[in-house]
XYZ file of C-alpha atoms in Angstrom:
372
model
C 0.000 0.000 0.000
C 1.414 3.360 -1.064
C 0.565 6.433 0.973
C -0.135 9.124 -1.664
C 0.883 11.837 0.810
C 4.369 10.476 1.371
C 5.197 8.228 -1.521
C 6.185 5.498 1.006
C 4.931 1.921 0.807
C 3.586 1.404 4.384
C 3.137 -2.353 3.921
C 6.756 -2.750 2.819
C 7.931 -0.761 5.841
C 5.956 -2.991 8.242
C 7.327 -6.122 6.547
C 10.889 -4.838 6.887
C 10.538 -3.542 10.461
C 13.067 -4.897 12.965
C 10.430 -4.995 15.701
C 7.659 -7.558 15.812
C 4.323 -6.185 14.599
C 1.036 -7.940 15.162
C -2.378 -6.716 14.016
C -5.629 -8.007 15.498
C -9.336 -7.462 15.129
C -11.011 -4.897 17.352
C -12.992 -7.414 19.438
C -12.386 -6.626 23.117
C -15.174 -8.739 24.563
C -14.782 -12.483 25.016
C -13.385 -14.441 23.305
C -11.314 -11.366 22.394
C -9.405 -10.246 19.330
C -7.879 -12.592 16.786
C -4.694 -12.139 14.788
C -5.058 -10.907 11.223
C -1.401 -10.162 10.426
C 2.141 -10.677 11.745
C 5.348 -9.470 10.146
C 8.547 -11.504 9.614
C 10.081 -10.044 12.802
C 7.232 -11.625 14.783
C 7.966 -14.990 13.164
C 11.675 -14.705 14.021
C 10.966 -13.662 17.617
C 8.313 -16.265 18.428
C 9.028 -19.159 16.087
C 5.393 -19.078 14.893
C 4.719 -18.575 11.185
C 2.021 -16.224 9.963
C -0.018 -19.115 8.566
C -0.016 -20.800 11.980
C -1.277 -17.807 13.955
C -3.686 -16.005 11.626
C -7.180 -16.270 13.096
C -5.928 -17.308 16.520
C -5.821 -15.365 19.809
C -2.622 -13.531 20.823
C -2.938 -15.535 24.038
C -1.076 -18.366 22.308
C 2.091 -16.563 23.441
C 1.153 -16.870 27.121
C 2.351 -19.565 29.505
C 2.828 -20.525 33.173
C 4.948 -17.487 34.106
C 2.994 -14.894 32.151
C 1.780 -12.235 34.584
C -1.872 -11.894 33.600
C -2.393 -8.992 36.002
C -0.714 -6.650 33.553
C -3.785 -7.019 31.316
C -6.196 -5.763 33.992
C -6.539 -2.292 32.474
C -5.972 -3.290 28.839
C -9.600 -3.246 27.713
C -10.429 0.024 29.480
C -7.360 1.736 28.063
C -8.008 0.585 24.491
C -11.734 1.440 24.676
C -10.674 4.990 25.470
C -8.568 4.966 22.308
C -5.355 5.312 24.313
C -1.958 3.640 24.047
C -1.504 0.556 26.245
C 1.920 -0.787 27.236
C 3.006 -3.852 29.157
C 5.861 -6.231 29.899
C 5.901 -9.836 31.051
C 7.263 -13.300 30.288
C 5.876 -14.851 27.095
C 6.645 -18.089 25.269
C 7.947 -19.067 21.849
C 6.481 -21.893 19.836
C 9.127 -24.285 21.216
C 8.128 -23.397 24.802
C 11.171 -21.315 25.690
C 10.620 -18.158 27.726
C 11.477 -14.600 26.851
C 10.592 -11.199 28.232
C 8.329 -9.287 25.882
C 7.477 -5.616 26.029
C 4.791 -4.302 23.761
C 2.705 -1.256 22.891
C -0.839 -1.569 21.533
C -2.594 1.270 19.725
C -6.084 1.379 18.159
C -6.513 2.017 14.430
C -9.658 3.936 13.421
C -11.477 3.913 10.115
C -12.954 6.830 8.138
C -15.893 6.901 10.548
C -13.561 7.265 13.573
C -14.462 3.782 14.731
C -11.780 1.408 16.024
C -11.346 -1.264 13.406
C -8.063 -2.949 14.406
C -5.295 -2.938 17.000
C -1.606 -2.798 16.189
C 0.837 -4.286 18.703
C 4.532 -3.458 18.429
C 6.450 -6.114 20.348
C 10.032 -6.214 21.536
C 12.167 -8.977 23.027
C 13.675 -7.262 26.114
C 15.115 -10.369 27.769
C 18.677 -9.005 27.623
C 17.583 -5.708 29.180
C 15.617 -7.400 31.959
C 18.518 -9.746 32.687
C 20.965 -6.824 32.785
C 18.646 -4.991 35.185
C 18.435 -8.090 37.373
C 22.223 -8.442 37.476
C 22.565 -4.760 38.284
C 20.076 -5.152 41.137
C 22.000 -8.140 42.486
C 25.272 -6.232 42.195
C 23.801 -3.304 44.101
C 22.419 -5.633 46.765
C 25.814 -7.311 47.064
C 27.464 -3.913 47.332
C 25.062 -2.867 50.086
C 25.727 -6.141 51.897
C 29.475 -5.598 51.548
C 29.150 -2.053 52.892
C 27.110 -3.358 55.809
C 29.687 -6.058 56.502
C 32.493 -3.483 56.247
C 30.663 -1.184 58.684
C 30.191 -4.115 61.045
C 33.884 -4.950 60.886
C 34.722 -1.299 61.577
C 33.050 -1.704 64.973
C 35.846 -4.053 65.993
C 38.935 -3.394 63.953
C 41.225 -0.622 62.805
C 40.732 0.745 59.248
C 43.797 -1.110 57.944
C 42.557 -4.456 59.284
C 39.035 -3.791 57.987
C 40.388 -3.455 54.442
C 42.166 -6.793 54.779
C 39.198 -8.622 56.255
C 36.673 -7.107 53.832
C 38.489 -8.719 50.899
C 37.881 -12.216 52.292
C 34.825 -14.369 51.612
C 34.645 -15.217 55.326
C 36.128 -12.160 57.087
C 36.231 -13.670 60.570
C 36.467 -17.266 59.443
C 35.179 -20.300 61.376
C 35.222 -20.491 65.171
C 38.714 -21.111 66.442
C 40.888 -21.296 69.561
C 43.835 -18.966 70.043
C 46.012 -17.215 72.604
C 45.170 -13.536 72.970
C 45.776 -10.614 75.274
C 42.432 -9.468 76.722
C 41.698 -5.999 78.110
C 38.693 -4.738 80.014
C 38.187 -1.063 80.806
C 35.570 0.564 82.992
C 34.625 4.135 83.885
C 34.978 4.832 87.601
C 31.723 5.926 89.245
C 29.677 5.608 86.100
C 26.498 4.768 88.027
C 26.838 7.953 90.050
C 27.508 9.974 86.895
C 24.375 8.506 85.344
C 22.355 9.706 88.310
C 23.843 13.214 88.149
C 23.547 13.841 84.418
C 20.708 13.815 81.929
C 20.499 10.585 79.859
C 21.361 12.448 76.654
C 24.513 13.842 78.286
C 25.503 10.371 79.503
C 25.111 8.889 76.015
C 27.159 11.687 74.470
C 29.853 11.204 77.122
C 30.034 7.470 76.369
C 30.290 8.120 72.636
C 33.104 10.567 73.246
C 35.023 8.262 75.594
C 34.556 5.169 73.442
C 35.699 7.096 70.365
C 39.105 8.136 71.702
C 39.576 4.783 73.424
C 38.966 2.906 70.171
C 41.501 5.075 68.351
C 44.172 4.245 70.931
C 43.297 0.533 70.903
C 43.550 0.486 67.107
C 46.869 2.366 67.305
C 48.314 -0.546 69.296
C 46.958 -3.149 66.850
C 44.102 -4.097 69.130
C 40.486 -4.779 68.205
C 37.318 -3.802 70.050
C 35.352 -6.938 70.867
C 32.425 -5.012 72.279
C 30.986 -2.173 74.339
C 29.125 -3.298 77.454
C 27.524 -0.195 78.906
C 30.432 1.958 80.009
C 32.892 -0.951 79.719
C 35.034 -1.789 76.705
C 36.525 -5.173 75.891
C 39.546 -5.201 73.600
C 41.657 -8.040 72.241
C 45.211 -8.125 70.935
C 46.370 -10.861 68.553
C 43.382 -11.153 66.218
C 42.840 -11.664 63.323
C 46.567 -12.444 63.129
C 48.817 -13.124 66.090
C 51.868 -10.901 66.312
C 55.143 -10.897 68.207
C 54.083 -7.931 70.348
C 50.460 -8.607 71.251
C 50.901 -8.641 75.035
C 53.376 -5.757 74.992
C 50.964 -3.780 72.821
C 48.132 -4.491 75.252
C 50.078 -3.153 78.251
C 51.414 -0.144 76.323
C 47.859 0.560 75.203
C 46.630 0.411 78.816
C 49.206 2.999 79.904
C 48.250 5.313 77.043
C 44.550 4.948 77.801
C 45.149 6.010 81.401
C 47.133 9.057 80.263
C 44.492 9.937 77.676
C 41.746 9.657 80.312
C 43.599 12.176 82.494
C 43.977 14.607 79.582
C 40.336 14.094 78.652
C 39.213 14.867 82.211
C 41.244 18.077 82.321
C 39.627 19.231 79.083
C 36.144 18.394 80.361
C 36.791 20.141 83.689
C 37.312 23.400 81.786
C 33.794 22.913 80.397
C 32.352 22.347 83.860
C 31.834 18.627 83.271
C 32.791 15.869 85.745
C 36.118 14.068 85.188
C 36.275 10.601 83.640
C 38.573 8.076 85.263
C 39.074 4.543 84.031
C 40.340 1.288 85.500
C 41.658 -1.658 83.526
C 42.278 -5.386 83.753
C 44.633 -7.394 81.489
C 45.216 -11.114 81.007
C 46.748 -13.376 78.379
C 45.807 -16.926 77.460
C 43.646 -19.279 75.398
C 40.214 -18.145 74.215
C 37.552 -19.272 71.737
C 36.592 -16.816 68.966
C 33.734 -16.804 66.482
C 30.405 -15.417 65.344
C 27.312 -16.051 67.449
C 23.678 -15.055 67.022
C 20.889 -15.753 64.584
C 20.607 -15.648 60.806
C 19.343 -12.075 61.075
C 21.811 -10.816 63.685
C 25.370 -12.051 64.037
C 27.984 -10.718 66.416
C 31.648 -11.542 66.885
C 32.518 -12.760 70.373
C 35.447 -14.039 72.424
C 34.876 -16.380 75.361
C 36.900 -18.457 77.784
C 38.537 -18.456 81.217
C 41.072 -15.853 80.095
C 38.232 -13.449 79.284
C 36.589 -14.060 82.658
C 39.847 -13.450 84.503
C 40.538 -10.203 82.643
C 37.048 -8.974 83.539
C 37.484 -9.917 87.209
C 40.897 -8.231 87.322
C 39.326 -5.021 86.104
C 36.724 -5.305 88.871
C 39.485 -6.023 91.406
C 41.167 -2.692 90.621
C 38.557 -0.989 92.827
C 39.224 -3.160 95.865
C 42.969 -2.873 95.301
C 42.669 0.896 94.785
C 44.815 0.896 91.650
C 44.387 1.898 88.024
C 45.455 -1.346 86.383
C 45.588 -5.039 87.330
C 47.609 -7.420 85.154
C 47.621 -11.222 85.298
C 50.907 -13.118 85.600
C 50.301 -14.842 82.246
C 50.388 -11.518 80.428
C 53.620 -10.528 82.190
C 55.133 -13.884 81.199
C 54.041 -13.339 77.615
C 55.652 -9.896 77.548
C 58.896 -11.398 78.802
C 58.697 -13.957 75.981
C 58.363 -11.012 73.590
C 61.575 -9.616 75.061
C 62.938 -8.355 71.738
C 61.116 -5.063 72.305
C 63.476 -2.336 73.471
C 60.890 -0.818 75.799
C 59.951 -4.072 77.531
C 61.834 -3.038 80.664
C 59.978 0.240 80.857
C 56.677 -1.555 80.383
C 57.176 -4.018 83.226
C 59.091 -1.885 85.722
C 56.040 0.281 86.208
C 54.119 -2.709 87.570
C 54.178 -3.796 91.204
C 53.960 -7.487 92.064
C 50.982 -8.217 94.284
C 51.081 -12.020 94.532
C 48.200 -14.465 94.647
C 44.724 -13.055 94.337
C 41.344 -14.748 94.770
C 39.147 -14.306 91.705
C 35.423 -14.159 92.348
C 33.745 -17.289 91.010
C 37.037 -19.129 90.445
C 38.573 -21.788 92.698
C 42.208 -21.138 91.729
C 44.038 -17.969 92.654
C 45.777 -15.800 90.068
C 49.136 -14.120 90.472
C 48.684 -10.437 89.653
C 50.590 -7.201 89.176
C 49.187 -3.734 89.760
C 49.858 -0.212 88.548
C 48.953 3.073 90.201
C 49.963 6.593 89.330
C 49.400 9.336 91.908
C 49.113 11.916 89.149
C 46.091 10.177 87.562
C-alpha cells in the first residue's frame, strides 16, 4: 500500500521492520481479538509462522509465568482509544521463555471507529537480565558495605580493608592465645544519676571514640561495648610478636588519655572521667554467634573471665590497672622489644589473688599513678 501523501509503501515498511508487529481485530469482549497479520520479525521472535497464527488469539504466546495482572486495564485503556503498554514473560512456539514488552494502539477507520489494533512487540530479555544483574550487584554492594561497617566496629581501618576482601572475614570459630583488656569508667552509676540521659550517652560516645583510636593504634580490636565498659583483644585476626606488649602499652596510654580528657572536660564544667583496667593473656575461643538475622563476633573463655574480674578487682585494690601473671610472662617472651623493661618496671607485684567465682588464685601485678 502506497501512501499518496508520502510516496512510502507502508506495507513494505511494516514487513521490513526490525520490531515484531502484530495486528488483530477490534474485538475486546470475550473471546477477544484474533490475529489478522504478523510481520517476519514476529515470526523470528516467536518461532510461529504467519499461517499458523492467523485467526488465533494472541494468548497463544502466554504460559505458566505470564503475569496476567498486567492485562487488567488493557480493555479500558483501548476502549478509550489510548496507548496501552506492558511487559511480562511470554513463550515461543518451542516453549522457551522470553521477556516481551509491547505497545498496543487502536486504528480507526474513516468513521472514527476502532477497526483494528496494532501491537509493536520487543524482546527485552537481555535488558531485563541486565537490570536483574545490576540489582544483584547493588544488593551485594550494600551487603558488603554493611559487613564493612560491622567490621569497623571491631577493627582498625587497615585491618578492615584486609578482612573485607575475604569471603569469610572472621572465618570459622577457632581457639587462640590472645591478650584481653577490660576497661571501665569509675563511678559511672553515680555519673548517670547526676547527668541527663542524653549527656551520659554523648559522654560514652566521646570516651569510646578516643579509646577505640588508641586501641587500634596498638593493633588491638574492640570486641564489644558493654555499657560503660570496653573489651579489647590483641592478637586477632593475626597473632603478632608484640600482642601482650601492645596491650600493656595501650593500657598505659589509655590512662594518660583519660587524664587529659578529664582536664579538658573540667574546663567545660563537666565531671572528670577516670578509668580502671584489667589485662590477662591466654587461650580463648573466637567466632560469630547469634541468629541468621543478627550475628555478632565474640570471644569467650577463662582468660576473658579473669581479665574482667581483674578489672573489677582494681577498685578493691585501689589501683588503676591489674595485670595477670600470664600476660607478664608473655611480655617477657616477647623480650625483643626495646621498651619491655619500661613496660614491666612500672608494675608492682601483688602475689596471689582470689578471683570471684574461680577456685584457683591468680598471680597479679598492679599499677597506680598518683598523678592520675
